[in-house]
Amino acid sequence: MTYIAKPKFHHPGLPKNSLGYTHRDYEGKISTLCAGCGHDSITASIIEACYELSIEPHRVAKISGIGCSSKTPDYFLGNSHGFNSVHGRMPSVLTGANLANRDLIYLGVSGDGDSASIGFGQFAHSIRRGVNMTYIVENNGVYGLTKGQFSATADFGSKSKKGVVNTDNAIDLVAMALQLGATFVARSFSGDKTQLVPLIAAAIRHKGASFIDVISPCIAFNNHAGSTKSFDYVREHNDAVNRLDVLVGRDPISVEYAPGTVQVVEQHDGTRLALRKLDADYDPHDRLGAQTFLQKHSAKGQIVTGLLFVDPEADDLHAHLNTVETPLNTLDEKALCPGSAALEKINASLR
């Protein structure tokens, strides 16, 4: 149950990072998601990334919306700031918090329903404005809390658990993030911790809008033959720089394979996933090339994963607005309200 906290006691010999923290210091409450849910693997990757970066938990603000994905911030960084907003409104809440206090590290955790449907406009504007954040979408292609209806990211022609065929075209959030100007864009797979952990770590260190779309199969409603978000399908059609480590309530399945190759992995239920790693000569600094690469492999039915695009010299929203270095929430009344003379000067400059 989410109200059951993990025991604080841990073995004194556990490894510690440069701050003296163990992995346990980055954990949260006990997960109530289905055993084997890909979201829990993403949680583990976030914990590992923050541990490796030696981040002080109190410097992190984790913000979410509504859905299975938006429950997960309760399961990591229990000593961080947290805000669970309403459905689809996470990006605007995060933007406001970021403007008020630029000194915090912002983790926005959302889902395909939360970001690609009701929150689609919010997602778009936070990306185009360059909010300094790490925006993670836990993408399973279904509305898990309401029993498995297609979400906006469900691929055309895919089948539901009941055999219904999706007749709507899918929204590709990675393609949207590239088009909207995100300066760090990646896609990964929840079962590939070797790839996902460094992606999250790099996204946190990046200044600007960092977006990671993580395919995270829903084992209850979208892990069957005919689904394009199942463990089987993702492994069969993935173009990624990764090693897989998937937990589905049984023994973990992991593989290693060379860049530019496709690896087919058989699951416990007999289904298969195809993963394809990015070629070694792939250029992640070419935004147009990344969009073309996505479309090319999408036409082949392959899911591209890895770091797709990064701008190493990106600015964020504070640079665009020319805000002061001091966090706005720490400014006193005199600084925030300089008086009528200052207002007249500003008005005069606009005439």
Coordinates of N, CA, C and O in Angstrom, one line a residue, residues 140-293:
N140 N 2.7 3.5 -22.3 CA 2.2 2.1 -22.5 C 1.1 2.0 -23.5 O 0.6 0.9 -23.8
G141 N 0.7 3.1 -24.1 CA -0.3 3.0 -25.2 C -1.8 2.7 -24.7 O -2.6 2.6 -25.6
V142 N -2.0 2.7 -23.4 CA -3.4 2.4 -22.9 C -3.7 3.3 -21.7 O -2.8 3.8 -21.1
Y143 N -5.0 3.3 -21.4 CA -5.4 3.9 -20.2 C -5.6 2.8 -19.2 O -6.6 2.2 -19.1
G144 N -4.5 2.5 -18.4 CA -4.5 1.4 -17.5 C -5.5 1.5 -16.4 O -6.1 0.5 -15.9
L145 N -5.7 2.7 -15.8 CA -6.5 2.9 -14.7 C -8.0 2.7 -15.0 O -8.8 2.5 -14.2
T146 N -8.4 2.9 -16.3 CA -9.8 2.7 -16.7 C -9.9 1.5 -17.6 O -10.8 1.4 -18.5
K147 N -9.0 0.5 -17.4 CA -9.2 -0.8 -18.0 C -8.8 -1.0 -19.4 O -9.4 -1.8 -20.1
G148 N -7.8 -0.3 -19.9 CA -7.2 -0.6 -21.2 C -7.7 -0.1 -22.5 O -7.5 -0.7 -23.5
Q149 N -8.3 1.1 -22.5 CA -8.7 1.7 -23.7 C -7.5 2.2 -24.4 O -6.5 2.5 -23.8
F150 N -7.5 2.4 -25.8 CA -6.4 2.9 -26.5 C -6.1 4.3 -26.1 O -7.0 5.1 -25.9
S151 N -4.8 4.7 -25.9 CA -4.4 6.1 -25.7 C -4.0 6.7 -27.0 O -4.0 6.0 -28.1
A152 N -3.7 8.0 -27.0 CA -3.3 8.7 -28.2 C -2.0 8.2 -28.8 O -1.7 8.5 -30.0
T153 N -1.2 7.4 -28.1 CA 0.1 6.9 -28.6 C -0.1 5.5 -29.1 O 0.9 5.0 -29.6
A154 N -1.2 4.9 -29.0 CA -1.4 3.6 -29.5 C -1.3 3.6 -31.1 O -1.9 4.4 -31.7
D155 N -0.5 2.7 -31.6 CA -0.3 2.7 -33.1 C -1.5 2.3 -33.9 O -2.3 1.4 -33.4
F156 N -1.6 2.9 -35.0 CA -2.7 2.5 -36.0 C -2.5 1.0 -36.3 O -1.5 0.5 -36.6
G157 N -3.6 0.3 -36.2 CA -3.6 -1.2 -36.5 C -3.3 -2.1 -35.4 O -3.4 -3.3 -35.5
S158 N -2.9 -1.5 -34.2 CA -2.6 -2.4 -33.1 C -3.9 -2.9 -32.5 O -5.0 -2.3 -32.7
K159 N -3.8 -4.0 -31.7 CA -5.0 -4.6 -31.2 C -5.1 -4.4 -29.7 O -4.0 -4.5 -29.0
S160 N -6.3 -4.3 -29.1 CA -6.4 -4.2 -27.7 C -6.5 -5.6 -27.2 O -6.5 -6.6 -27.9
K161 N -6.5 -5.8 -25.9 CA -6.5 -7.1 -25.3 C -7.8 -7.9 -25.7 O -7.8 -9.1 -25.7
K162 N -8.9 -7.1 -25.9 CA -10.1 -7.8 -26.4 C -10.2 -8.0 -27.9 O -11.2 -8.5 -28.4
G163 N -9.2 -7.6 -28.6 CA -9.1 -7.9 -30.0 C -9.6 -6.7 -30.9 O -9.6 -6.8 -32.1
V164 N -9.9 -5.6 -30.3 CA -10.4 -4.4 -31.0 C -9.2 -3.8 -31.7 O -8.1 -3.6 -31.1
V165 N -9.3 -3.4 -33.0 CA -8.3 -2.8 -33.8 C -8.3 -1.3 -33.7 O -9.4 -0.7 -33.9
N166 N -7.2 -0.7 -33.4 CA -7.1 0.8 -33.3 C -7.2 1.4 -34.7 O -6.3 1.1 -35.6
T167 N -8.1 2.3 -35.0 CA -8.3 2.9 -36.3 C -7.8 4.4 -36.3 O -7.9 5.0 -37.3
D168 N -7.2 4.8 -35.2 CA -6.7 6.2 -35.1 C -5.2 6.2 -35.3 O -4.5 5.3 -34.9
N169 N -4.7 7.3 -36.0 CA -3.2 7.4 -36.1 C -2.6 7.8 -34.7 O -3.3 8.5 -33.9
A170 N -1.4 7.4 -34.5 CA -0.7 7.6 -33.2 C 0.0 8.9 -33.2 O 0.5 9.4 -34.2
I171 N 0.0 9.5 -32.0 CA 0.9 10.7 -31.8 C 2.2 10.2 -31.3 O 2.4 9.5 -30.3
D172 N 3.3 10.6 -32.0 CA 4.6 10.3 -31.7 C 5.2 11.5 -30.9 O 5.6 12.5 -31.4
L173 N 5.3 11.3 -29.5 CA 5.8 12.4 -28.7 C 7.2 12.8 -28.9 O 7.6 13.9 -28.8
V174 N 8.0 11.8 -29.3 CA 9.4 12.1 -29.7 C 9.5 13.0 -30.9 O 10.3 14.0 -30.9
A175 N 8.7 12.7 -31.9 CA 8.7 13.5 -33.1 C 8.2 14.9 -32.8 O 8.7 15.9 -33.3
M176 N 7.2 15.0 -31.9 CA 6.7 16.3 -31.5 C 7.7 17.1 -30.7 O 7.9 18.3 -31.0
A177 N 8.4 16.4 -29.8 CA 9.4 17.1 -29.0 C 10.5 17.7 -30.0 O 11.0 18.8 -29.7
L178 N 10.9 16.9 -31.0 CA 11.9 17.4 -31.9 C 11.4 18.6 -32.7 O 12.1 19.6 -32.8
Q179 N 10.2 18.5 -33.1 CA 9.6 19.6 -33.9 C 9.4 20.9 -33.1 O 9.6 22.0 -33.6
L180 N 9.1 20.7 -31.8 CA 8.8 21.8 -30.9 C 10.1 22.5 -30.4 O 10.0 23.5 -29.7
G181 N 11.2 21.9 -30.6 CA 12.5 22.5 -30.3 C 13.1 22.0 -29.0 O 14.0 22.7 -28.4
A182 N 12.7 20.9 -28.5 CA 13.4 20.3 -27.3 C 14.9 20.2 -27.6 O 15.3 19.8 -28.7
T183 N 15.7 20.4 -26.6 CA 17.2 20.4 -26.9 C 17.8 19.1 -26.4 O 19.0 19.0 -26.5
F184 N 17.0 18.2 -25.8 CA 17.5 16.9 -25.5 C 16.3 16.0 -25.7 O 15.3 16.1 -25.0
V185 N 16.4 15.1 -26.6 CA 15.3 14.2 -27.0 C 15.8 12.7 -27.0 O 16.8 12.4 -27.7
A186 N 15.1 11.9 -26.3 CA 15.5 10.5 -26.3 C 14.3 9.6 -26.1 O 13.2 10.0 -25.7
R187 N 14.5 8.3 -26.5 CA 13.5 7.3 -26.3 C 14.2 6.1 -25.7 O 15.3 5.8 -26.2
S188 N 13.5 5.4 -24.8 CA 14.1 4.2 -24.3 C 13.0 3.2 -24.0 O 11.8 3.4 -24.3
F189 N 13.4 2.1 -23.3 CA 12.6 1.0 -23.0 C 12.7 0.7 -21.5 O 13.8 0.7 -21.0
S190 N 11.6 0.6 -20.8 CA 11.7 0.4 -19.4 C 12.5 -0.8 -19.0 O 13.1 -0.8 -17.9
G191 N 12.6 -1.8 -19.8 CA 13.4 -3.0 -19.5 C 14.9 -2.8 -19.8 O 15.6 -3.8 -19.6
D192 N 15.3 -1.7 -20.3 CA 16.7 -1.5 -20.6 C 17.3 -0.5 -19.7 O 17.6 0.7 -20.0
K193 N 17.6 -0.9 -18.5 CA 18.2 -0.1 -17.5 C 19.6 0.4 -17.9 O 20.0 1.6 -17.6
T194 N 20.4 -0.4 -18.6 CA 21.7 0.0 -19.0 C 21.6 1.2 -19.9 O 22.5 2.1 -19.8
Q195 N 20.6 1.3 -20.7 CA 20.5 2.5 -21.6 C 19.7 3.7 -20.9 O 20.1 4.8 -21.0
L196 N 18.7 3.3 -20.1 CA 17.9 4.3 -19.5 C 18.5 5.2 -18.4 O 18.4 6.4 -18.3
V197 N 19.3 4.5 -17.6 CA 20.0 5.2 -16.5 C 20.9 6.4 -17.0 O 20.7 7.5 -16.5
P198 N 21.8 6.1 -17.9 CA 22.6 7.2 -18.4 C 21.8 8.3 -19.1 O 22.2 9.5 -19.1
L199 N 20.7 7.9 -19.8 CA 19.9 8.9 -20.5 C 19.2 9.8 -19.5 O 19.2 11.0 -19.7
I200 N 18.7 9.3 -18.4 CA 18.1 10.1 -17.3 C 19.2 11.0 -16.7 O 18.9 12.2 -16.5
A201 N 20.3 10.4 -16.4 CA 21.4 11.2 -15.8 C 21.8 12.4 -16.7 O 22.0 13.5 -16.3
A202 N 22.0 12.1 -18.0 CA 22.3 13.1 -19.0 C 21.2 14.2 -19.1 O 21.5 15.4 -19.2
A203 N 20.0 13.8 -19.1 CA 18.9 14.7 -19.2 C 18.8 15.6 -18.0 O 18.6 16.8 -18.1
I204 N 19.1 15.1 -16.8 CA 19.1 15.9 -15.6 C 20.2 17.0 -15.7 O 20.0 18.1 -15.3
R205 N 21.4 16.6 -16.2 CA 22.5 17.5 -16.3 C 22.3 18.5 -17.4 O 23.0 19.6 -17.4
H206 N 21.4 18.3 -18.4 CA 21.3 19.1 -19.5 C 20.5 20.4 -19.1 O 19.5 20.3 -18.4
K207 N 20.9 21.6 -19.6 CA 20.2 22.8 -19.4 C 19.2 23.0 -20.5 O 19.6 23.2 -21.7
G208 N 17.9 23.0 -20.2 CA 16.9 23.2 -21.2 C 15.9 22.1 -21.1 O 15.8 21.4 -20.1
A209 N 15.0 22.0 -22.1 CA 13.9 21.1 -22.1 C 14.5 19.7 -22.5 O 14.8 19.5 -23.7
S210 N 14.5 18.8 -21.6 CA 15.0 17.4 -21.8 C 13.7 16.5 -21.8 O 13.0 16.5 -20.9
F211 N 13.6 15.8 -22.9 CA 12.4 14.9 -23.0 C 12.8 13.5 -23.3 O 13.6 13.2 -24.1
I212 N 12.3 12.5 -22.5 CA 12.5 11.1 -22.7 C 11.2 10.4 -22.7 O 10.4 10.4 -21.8
D213 N 10.9 9.7 -23.8 CA 9.8 8.9 -24.0 C 10.2 7.4 -23.7 O 11.1 6.9 -24.4
V214 N 9.6 6.8 -22.7 CA 10.0 5.5 -22.3 C 8.9 4.5 -22.6 O 7.8 4.6 -22.0
I215 N 9.1 3.6 -23.5 CA 8.1 2.6 -23.7 C 8.0 1.7 -22.5 O 9.0 1.0 -22.1
S216 N 6.9 1.6 -21.9 CA 6.7 0.9 -20.6 C 5.5 0.0 -20.7 O 4.4 0.4 -20.3
P217 N 5.6 -1.3 -21.1 CA 4.5 -2.1 -21.4 C 3.6 -2.3 -20.1 O 4.1 -2.5 -19.0
C218 N 2.3 -2.2 -20.4 CA 1.3 -2.5 -19.3 C 1.0 -4.0 -19.3 O 0.4 -4.5 -20.3
I219 N 1.5 -4.7 -18.3 CA 1.3 -6.1 -18.3 C -0.1 -6.6 -18.1 O -0.5 -7.7 -18.4
A220 N -1.0 -5.7 -17.6 CA -2.4 -6.1 -17.4 C -3.2 -5.9 -18.7 O -4.1 -6.7 -19.0
F221 N -3.0 -4.9 -19.5 CA -3.9 -4.6 -20.6 C -3.2 -4.4 -22.0 O -3.9 -4.2 -23.0
N222 N -1.8 -4.4 -22.0 CA -1.2 -4.1 -23.3 C 0.1 -4.9 -23.5 O 1.1 -4.3 -23.9
N223 N 0.1 -6.2 -23.1 CA 1.3 -7.0 -23.3 C 0.9 -8.3 -24.0 O 1.4 -9.4 -23.6
H224 N 0.1 -8.2 -25.0 CA -0.4 -9.4 -25.7 C 0.0 -9.3 -27.2 O 0.5 -8.3 -27.7
A225 N -0.2 -10.4 -27.9 CA 0.0 -10.5 -29.3 C -0.9 -9.5 -30.0 O -2.1 -9.4 -29.8
G226 N -0.3 -8.7 -30.9 CA -1.1 -7.6 -31.6 C -0.9 -6.2 -31.0 O -1.2 -5.3 -31.7
S227 N -0.3 -6.2 -29.8 CA 0.0 -4.9 -29.2 C 1.4 -4.4 -29.8 O 2.3 -5.3 -29.9
T228 N 1.5 -3.2 -30.0 CA 2.8 -2.6 -30.4 C 3.6 -2.0 -29.3 O 4.6 -1.3 -29.4
K229 N 3.0 -2.1 -28.0 CA 3.7 -1.6 -26.8 C 4.0 -2.8 -25.9 O 4.2 -2.5 -24.7
S230 N 4.0 -4.0 -26.4 CA 4.3 -5.1 -25.5 C 5.8 -5.3 -25.4 O 6.6 -4.8 -26.2
F231 N 6.2 -6.1 -24.4 CA 7.6 -6.5 -24.3 C 8.1 -7.1 -25.5 O 9.2 -6.9 -26.0
D232 N 7.3 -8.0 -26.1 CA 7.6 -8.8 -27.3 C 7.9 -7.9 -28.4 O 8.9 -7.9 -29.1
Y233 N 6.9 -7.0 -28.7 CA 7.0 -6.1 -29.9 C 8.1 -5.2 -29.8 O 8.9 -4.9 -30.8
V234 N 8.3 -4.6 -28.7 CA 9.4 -3.6 -28.5 C 10.8 -4.2 -28.8 O 11.6 -3.6 -29.4
R235 N 11.0 -5.4 -28.2 CA 12.3 -6.0 -28.4 C 12.5 -6.4 -29.9 O 13.6 -6.5 -30.4
E236 N 11.4 -6.7 -30.6 CA 11.5 -7.1 -32.0 C 11.7 -5.9 -32.9 O 12.2 -6.1 -34.1
H237 N 11.3 -4.7 -32.5 CA 11.3 -3.6 -33.4 C 12.0 -2.4 -32.8 O 11.8 -1.2 -33.2
N238 N 13.0 -2.6 -31.9 CA 13.7 -1.5 -31.3 C 15.0 -1.2 -32.0 O 15.8 -2.1 -32.2
D239 N 15.2 0.1 -32.2 CA 16.5 0.6 -32.8 C 17.1 1.4 -31.6 O 16.9 2.5 -31.5
A240 N 18.0 0.7 -30.9 CA 18.5 1.3 -29.6 C 19.9 1.0 -29.3 O 20.5 0.1 -29.8
V241 N 20.5 1.9 -28.4 CA 21.8 1.6 -27.9 C 21.6 1.1 -26.4 O 21.6 1.9 -25.5
N242 N 21.4 -0.2 -26.3 CA 20.9 -0.6 -25.0 C 21.2 -2.1 -24.7 O 21.5 -2.9 -25.6
R243 N 21.1 -2.4 -23.4 CA 21.0 -3.8 -22.9 C 19.8 -3.9 -22.1 O 19.4 -3.0 -21.3
L244 N 19.0 -5.0 -22.3 CA 17.7 -5.1 -21.7 C 17.8 -5.8 -20.3 O 18.5 -6.7 -20.1
D245 N 16.9 -5.3 -19.4 CA 16.8 -5.9 -18.1 C 15.4 -5.7 -17.7 O 15.0 -4.7 -17.1
V246 N 14.5 -6.6 -18.1 CA 13.1 -6.5 -17.9 C 12.6 -7.3 -16.7 O 12.9 -8.5 -16.6
L247 N 11.8 -6.7 -15.9 CA 11.2 -7.5 -14.8 C 9.7 -7.6 -15.1 O 9.0 -6.7 -15.1
V248 N 9.2 -8.9 -15.2 CA 7.8 -9.1 -15.5 C 7.2 -10.0 -14.4 O 6.4 -10.9 -14.7
G249 N 7.7 -9.9 -13.2 CA 7.2 -10.8 -12.2 C 7.9 -12.2 -12.1 O 7.5 -13.0 -11.4
R250 N 8.9 -12.4 -13.0 CA 9.6 -13.6 -13.1 C 11.1 -13.3 -13.2 O 11.5 -12.2 -12.8
D251 N 11.9 -14.2 -13.6 CA 13.3 -14.0 -13.7 C 13.6 -12.9 -14.7 O 12.9 -12.8 -15.8
P252 N 14.5 -11.9 -14.4 CA 14.8 -10.9 -15.4 C 15.3 -11.4 -16.7 O 16.0 -12.4 -16.7
I253 N 15.0 -10.7 -17.8 CA 15.5 -11.1 -19.1 C 16.4 -10.0 -19.6 O 16.1 -8.8 -19.6
S254 N 17.7 -10.3 -19.9 CA 18.6 -9.3 -20.4 C 19.4 -9.8 -21.6 O 19.6 -11.0 -21.7
V255 N 19.7 -8.9 -22.4 CA 20.5 -9.3 -23.6 C 21.6 -8.2 -23.9 O 21.5 -7.1 -23.4
E256 N 22.5 -8.6 -24.7 CA 23.5 -7.6 -25.2 C 23.7 -7.8 -26.7 O 23.7 -9.0 -27.1
Y257 N 23.8 -6.7 -27.4 CA 23.9 -6.9 -28.9 C 24.6 -5.6 -29.4 O 24.6 -4.6 -28.8
A258 N 25.2 -5.7 -30.6 CA 26.0 -4.7 -31.2 C 25.2 -3.5 -31.7 O 24.0 -3.7 -32.2
P259 N 25.7 -2.3 -31.8 CA 25.0 -1.2 -32.4 C 24.7 -1.5 -33.9 O 25.5 -2.2 -34.6
G260 N 23.5 -1.1 -34.3 CA 23.1 -1.2 -35.7 C 22.5 -2.6 -36.0 O 22.1 -2.9 -37.1
T261 N 22.3 -3.5 -35.0 CA 21.8 -4.8 -35.1 C 20.4 -4.9 -34.5 O 20.0 -4.1 -33.6
V262 N 19.6 -5.9 -34.9 CA 18.3 -6.1 -34.3 C 18.4 -7.4 -33.5 O 18.9 -8.4 -34.0
Q263 N 17.9 -7.4 -32.3 CA 17.9 -8.5 -31.4 C 16.5 -8.9 -31.1 O 15.7 -8.1 -30.6
V264 N 16.1 -10.2 -31.4 CA 14.8 -10.7 -31.0 C 14.9 -11.5 -29.7 O 15.8 -12.4 -29.6
V265 N 14.1 -11.1 -28.8 CA 14.1 -11.7 -27.4 C 12.8 -12.4 -27.1 O 11.7 -11.7 -27.3
E266 N 12.8 -13.6 -26.7 CA 11.5 -14.3 -26.4 C 11.2 -14.1 -24.9 O 12.0 -14.1 -24.0
Q267 N 9.9 -13.7 -24.7 CA 9.4 -13.5 -23.3 C 8.9 -14.8 -22.6 O 8.8 -15.8 -23.2
H268 N 8.6 -14.6 -21.4 CA 8.1 -15.7 -20.6 C 6.8 -16.3 -21.2 O 6.6 -17.5 -21.0
D269 N 6.0 -15.5 -21.8 CA 4.8 -16.0 -22.3 C 4.9 -16.5 -23.8 O 3.9 -16.8 -24.4
G270 N 6.1 -16.5 -24.3 CA 6.3 -17.0 -25.7 C 6.3 -15.9 -26.7 O 6.7 -16.1 -27.9
T271 N 5.9 -14.7 -26.3 CA 5.9 -13.6 -27.3 C 7.3 -13.0 -27.5 O 8.2 -13.4 -26.7
R272 N 7.5 -12.2 -28.5 CA 8.8 -11.8 -28.8 C 8.9 -10.2 -29.0 O 7.9 -9.6 -29.4
L273 N 10.0 -9.7 -28.7 CA 10.3 -8.3 -28.9 C 11.5 -8.1 -29.8 O 12.5 -8.8 -29.7
A274 N 11.4 -7.1 -30.6 CA 12.6 -6.8 -31.5 C 13.1 -5.4 -31.2 O 12.4 -4.4 -31.2
L275 N 14.4 -5.4 -30.8 CA 15.1 -4.1 -30.5 C 16.2 -3.9 -31.5 O 16.9 -4.8 -31.9
R276 N 16.3 -2.7 -32.0 CA 17.4 -2.3 -32.9 C 18.2 -1.1 -32.3 O 17.6 -0.1 -32.0
K277 N 19.5 -1.3 -32.1 CA 20.3 -0.2 -31.6 C 20.7 0.8 -32.7 O 20.8 0.5 -33.8
L278 N 20.9 2.0 -32.2 CA 21.4 3.1 -33.1 C 22.7 2.7 -33.7 O 23.5 2.1 -33.0
D279 N 22.9 3.1 -34.9 CA 24.2 2.8 -35.5 C 25.3 3.6 -34.8 O 25.0 4.7 -34.3
A280 N 26.5 3.1 -34.9 CA 27.6 3.8 -34.2 C 27.9 5.2 -34.8 O 28.4 6.1 -34.1
D281 N 27.6 5.4 -36.1 CA 27.9 6.6 -36.7 C 26.7 7.6 -36.7 O 26.6 8.6 -37.4
Y282 N 25.6 7.3 -35.9 CA 24.5 8.1 -35.8 C 24.9 9.5 -35.2 O 25.6 9.5 -34.2
D283 N 24.4 10.6 -35.8 CA 24.7 11.9 -35.3 C 23.6 12.5 -34.5 O 22.6 12.9 -35.0
P284 N 23.7 12.6 -33.1 CA 22.6 13.1 -32.3 C 22.5 14.6 -32.3 O 21.7 15.2 -31.5
H285 N 23.3 15.3 -33.1 CA 23.3 16.8 -33.1 C 22.5 17.3 -34.3 O 22.4 18.5 -34.5
D286 N 22.0 16.4 -35.1 CA 21.2 16.8 -36.3 C 19.7 16.6 -36.1 O 19.2 15.5 -36.1
R287 N 19.0 17.7 -35.8 CA 17.6 17.7 -35.5 C 16.8 17.1 -36.7 O 16.0 16.2 -36.6
L288 N 17.1 17.6 -37.9 CA 16.4 17.2 -39.1 C 16.7 15.7 -39.4 O 15.8 14.9 -39.7
G289 N 18.0 15.4 -39.2 CA 18.4 14.0 -39.4 C 17.7 13.0 -38.4 O 17.3 11.9 -38.8
A290 N 17.4 13.5 -37.2 CA 16.7 12.7 -36.2 C 15.3 12.5 -36.6 O 14.8 11.3 -36.5
Q291 N 14.6 13.5 -37.1 CA 13.3 13.4 -37.6 C 13.1 12.4 -38.7 O 12.2 11.6 -38.8
T292 N 14.1 12.5 -39.7 CA 14.1 11.6 -40.8 C 14.4 10.2 -40.4 O 13.7 9.2 -40.9
F293 N 15.3 10.0 -39.5 CA 15.6 8.7 -38.9 C 14.4 8.0 -38.3 O 14.1 6.9 -38.5

